[in-house]
Amino acid sequence: MRIIISAMLLILSITSCAQDSTQKNMKTIEDISNLYKDVEHFPLEPHYGIYISSSNTNFEIRVNDISVF
């Protein structure tokens, strides 16, 4: 009897902690495919790159004070 009560309490505690099965924040395929229409483009969109070559040195690369490498 004690095992049955323990098993029931275990099952109830596991199911009470389960996550919702609803997906509230998920986007549909149409929403994702239409994102390009909402993007504002500038007349000039430069692309920046960097080539790093070093030996026995430590460095940190930051863009807008955010570490990127």
Short mmCIF file of N, CA and C in Angstrom, two decimals:
data_model
loop_
_atom_site.label_atom_id
_atom_site.label_comp_id
_atom_site.label_asym_id
_atom_site.label_seq_id
_atom_site.Cartn_x
_atom_site.Cartn_y
_atom_site.Cartn_z
N MET A 1 0.82 -1.20 0.00
CA MET A 1 0.00 0.00 0.00
C MET A 1 0.87 1.26 0.00
N ARG A 2 1.94 1.23 0.77
CA ARG A 2 2.83 2.36 0.85
C ARG A 2 3.52 2.62 -0.51
N ILE A 3 3.84 1.55 -1.23
CA ILE A 3 4.48 1.68 -2.54
C ILE A 3 3.51 2.31 -3.54
N ILE A 4 2.25 1.91 -3.48
CA ILE A 4 1.25 2.46 -4.40
C ILE A 4 1.06 3.96 -4.15
N ILE A 5 0.98 4.36 -2.90
CA ILE A 5 0.82 5.78 -2.58
C ILE A 5 2.05 6.57 -3.01
N SER A 6 3.23 6.00 -2.78
CA SER A 6 4.46 6.67 -3.19
C SER A 6 4.52 6.82 -4.70
N ALA A 7 4.10 5.79 -5.43
CA ALA A 7 4.10 5.83 -6.89
C ALA A 7 3.12 6.89 -7.39
N MET A 8 1.94 6.96 -6.78
CA MET A 8 0.95 7.95 -7.18
C MET A 8 1.45 9.38 -6.93
N LEU A 9 2.09 9.60 -5.77
CA LEU A 9 2.63 10.92 -5.48
C LEU A 9 3.75 11.28 -6.44
N LEU A 10 4.57 10.32 -6.81
CA LEU A 10 5.64 10.56 -7.77
C LEU A 10 5.08 10.94 -9.13
N ILE A 11 4.09 10.22 -9.59
CA ILE A 11 3.46 10.51 -10.88
C ILE A 11 2.80 11.88 -10.87
N LEU A 12 2.11 12.22 -9.79
CA LEU A 12 1.46 13.53 -9.71
C LEU A 12 2.48 14.66 -9.66
N SER A 13 3.58 14.44 -8.96
CA SER A 13 4.58 15.51 -8.89
C SER A 13 5.28 15.70 -10.23
N ILE A 14 5.50 14.65 -10.99
CA ILE A 14 6.13 14.76 -12.30
C ILE A 14 5.21 15.47 -13.27
N THR A 15 3.94 15.13 -13.29
CA THR A 15 3.02 15.75 -14.23
C THR A 15 2.72 17.19 -13.85
N SER A 16 2.79 17.54 -12.57
CA SER A 16 2.51 18.92 -12.18
C SER A 16 3.66 19.85 -12.58
N CYS A 17 4.86 19.33 -12.76
CA CYS A 17 6.01 20.15 -13.15
C CYS A 17 6.23 20.16 -14.66
N ALA A 18 5.38 19.51 -15.40
CA ALA A 18 5.56 19.44 -16.85
C ALA A 18 5.31 20.80 -17.48
N GLN A 19 5.95 21.06 -18.62
CA GLN A 19 5.78 22.32 -19.32
C GLN A 19 4.49 22.30 -20.13
N ASP A 20 4.01 23.51 -20.44
CA ASP A 20 2.82 23.61 -21.29
C ASP A 20 3.16 23.08 -22.68
N SER A 21 2.23 22.40 -23.27
CA SER A 21 2.45 21.88 -24.62
C SER A 21 2.11 22.92 -25.69
N THR A 22 1.56 24.05 -25.29
CA THR A 22 1.24 25.08 -26.27
C THR A 22 2.50 25.84 -26.66
N GLN A 23 2.55 26.25 -27.88
CA GLN A 23 3.70 26.98 -28.39
C GLN A 23 3.24 28.40 -28.69
N LYS A 24 3.31 29.27 -27.70
CA LYS A 24 2.75 30.61 -27.82
C LYS A 24 3.62 31.53 -28.67
N ASN A 25 4.93 31.37 -28.60
CA ASN A 25 5.82 32.30 -29.27
C ASN A 25 6.36 31.78 -30.59
N MET A 26 5.85 30.72 -31.09
CA MET A 26 6.36 30.14 -32.32
C MET A 26 5.82 30.90 -33.52
N LYS A 27 6.68 31.15 -34.48
CA LYS A 27 6.29 31.83 -35.72
C LYS A 27 5.93 30.79 -36.77
N THR A 28 5.03 31.16 -37.64
CA THR A 28 4.67 30.28 -38.74
C THR A 28 5.66 30.46 -39.88
N ILE A 29 5.63 29.57 -40.82
CA ILE A 29 6.54 29.64 -41.96
C ILE A 29 6.28 30.91 -42.77
N GLU A 30 5.02 31.32 -42.87
CA GLU A 30 4.69 32.54 -43.60
C GLU A 30 5.28 33.76 -42.91
N ASP A 31 5.23 33.79 -41.58
CA ASP A 31 5.80 34.91 -40.84
C ASP A 31 7.30 35.01 -41.08
N ILE A 32 7.97 33.88 -41.06
CA ILE A 32 9.42 33.87 -41.24
C ILE A 32 9.79 34.23 -42.68
N SER A 33 9.04 33.73 -43.64
CA SER A 33 9.37 34.02 -45.04
C SER A 33 9.05 35.47 -45.41
N ASN A 34 8.21 36.15 -44.65
CA ASN A 34 7.86 37.54 -44.94
C ASN A 34 8.70 38.54 -44.14
N LEU A 35 9.67 38.07 -43.39
CA LEU A 35 10.50 38.98 -42.59
C LEU A 35 11.32 39.92 -43.46
N TYR A 36 11.72 39.49 -44.63
CA TYR A 36 12.55 40.35 -45.48
C TYR A 36 11.81 41.60 -45.91
N LYS A 37 10.49 41.58 -45.92
CA LYS A 37 9.72 42.76 -46.30
C LYS A 37 9.80 43.84 -45.23
N ASP A 38 10.00 43.45 -43.97
CA ASP A 38 10.05 44.39 -42.86
C ASP A 38 11.44 44.97 -42.63
N VAL A 39 12.47 44.43 -43.27
CA VAL A 39 13.83 44.89 -43.06
C VAL A 39 14.07 46.17 -43.83
N GLU A 40 14.57 47.19 -43.14
CA GLU A 40 14.89 48.45 -43.79
C GLU A 40 16.34 48.39 -44.25
N HIS A 41 16.57 48.72 -45.51
CA HIS A 41 17.92 48.70 -46.06
C HIS A 41 18.44 50.12 -46.21
N PHE A 42 19.73 50.26 -46.04
CA PHE A 42 20.40 51.55 -46.21
C PHE A 42 20.99 51.60 -47.61
N PRO A 43 21.23 52.80 -48.12
CA PRO A 43 21.82 52.91 -49.46
C PRO A 43 23.21 52.28 -49.53
N LEU A 44 23.96 52.37 -48.44
CA LEU A 44 25.29 51.80 -48.40
C LEU A 44 25.35 50.82 -47.24
N GLU A 45 25.61 49.56 -47.52
CA GLU A 45 25.69 48.53 -46.48
C GLU A 45 27.07 47.88 -46.52
N PRO A 46 28.03 48.48 -45.82
CA PRO A 46 29.39 47.93 -45.86
C PRO A 46 29.51 46.63 -45.07
N HIS A 47 30.43 45.80 -45.49
CA HIS A 47 30.75 44.56 -44.78
C HIS A 47 32.18 44.68 -44.28
N TYR A 48 32.37 44.38 -43.03
CA TYR A 48 33.69 44.50 -42.43
C TYR A 48 34.25 43.11 -42.14
N GLY A 49 35.55 42.99 -42.26
CA GLY A 49 36.21 41.73 -41.97
C GLY A 49 37.56 41.98 -41.34
N ILE A 50 38.13 40.94 -40.77
CA ILE A 50 39.43 41.07 -40.14
C ILE A 50 40.19 39.77 -40.30
N TYR A 51 41.47 39.89 -40.54
CA TYR A 51 42.35 38.73 -40.61
C TYR A 51 43.32 38.83 -39.45
N ILE A 52 43.39 37.79 -38.65
CA ILE A 52 44.22 37.81 -37.46
C ILE A 52 45.31 36.76 -37.60
N SER A 53 46.54 37.20 -37.43
CA SER A 53 47.67 36.29 -37.46
C SER A 53 48.61 36.68 -36.34
N SER A 54 48.82 35.80 -35.39
CA SER A 54 49.70 36.12 -34.28
C SER A 54 50.31 34.85 -33.73
N SER A 55 51.37 35.04 -32.99
CA SER A 55 52.00 33.89 -32.33
C SER A 55 52.40 34.32 -30.92
N ASN A 56 52.04 33.52 -29.97
CA ASN A 56 52.37 33.74 -28.56
C ASN A 56 51.87 35.08 -28.02
N THR A 57 50.72 35.52 -28.49
CA THR A 57 50.13 36.74 -27.96
C THR A 57 48.67 36.48 -27.62
N ASN A 58 48.16 37.24 -26.70
CA ASN A 58 46.75 37.18 -26.32
C ASN A 58 46.07 38.44 -26.82
N PHE A 59 44.88 38.32 -27.30
CA PHE A 59 44.14 39.47 -27.76
C PHE A 59 42.66 39.22 -27.58
N GLU A 60 41.91 40.29 -27.63
CA GLU A 60 40.45 40.22 -27.51
C GLU A 60 39.86 41.18 -28.53
N ILE A 61 38.96 40.69 -29.34
CA ILE A 61 38.33 41.51 -30.37
C ILE A 61 36.92 41.85 -29.90
N ARG A 62 36.61 43.15 -29.93
CA ARG A 62 35.30 43.61 -29.49
C ARG A 62 34.66 44.47 -30.57
N VAL A 63 33.36 44.31 -30.74
CA VAL A 63 32.58 45.16 -31.63
C VAL A 63 31.47 45.76 -30.78
N ASN A 64 31.41 47.07 -30.71
CA ASN A 64 30.45 47.78 -29.85
C ASN A 64 30.53 47.29 -28.41
N ASP A 65 31.75 47.09 -27.95
CA ASP A 65 32.06 46.66 -26.60
C ASP A 65 31.50 45.28 -26.28
N ILE A 66 31.29 44.46 -27.30
CA ILE A 66 30.86 43.08 -27.13
C ILE A 66 31.96 42.19 -27.70
N SER A 67 32.41 41.25 -26.89
CA SER A 67 33.49 40.37 -27.31
C SER A 67 33.00 39.45 -28.43
N VAL A 68 33.71 39.44 -29.55
CA VAL A 68 33.32 38.60 -30.68
C VAL A 68 34.34 37.51 -30.99
N PHE A 69 35.51 37.58 -30.37
CA PHE A 69 36.51 36.54 -30.62
C PHE A 69 37.35 36.35 -29.40
#
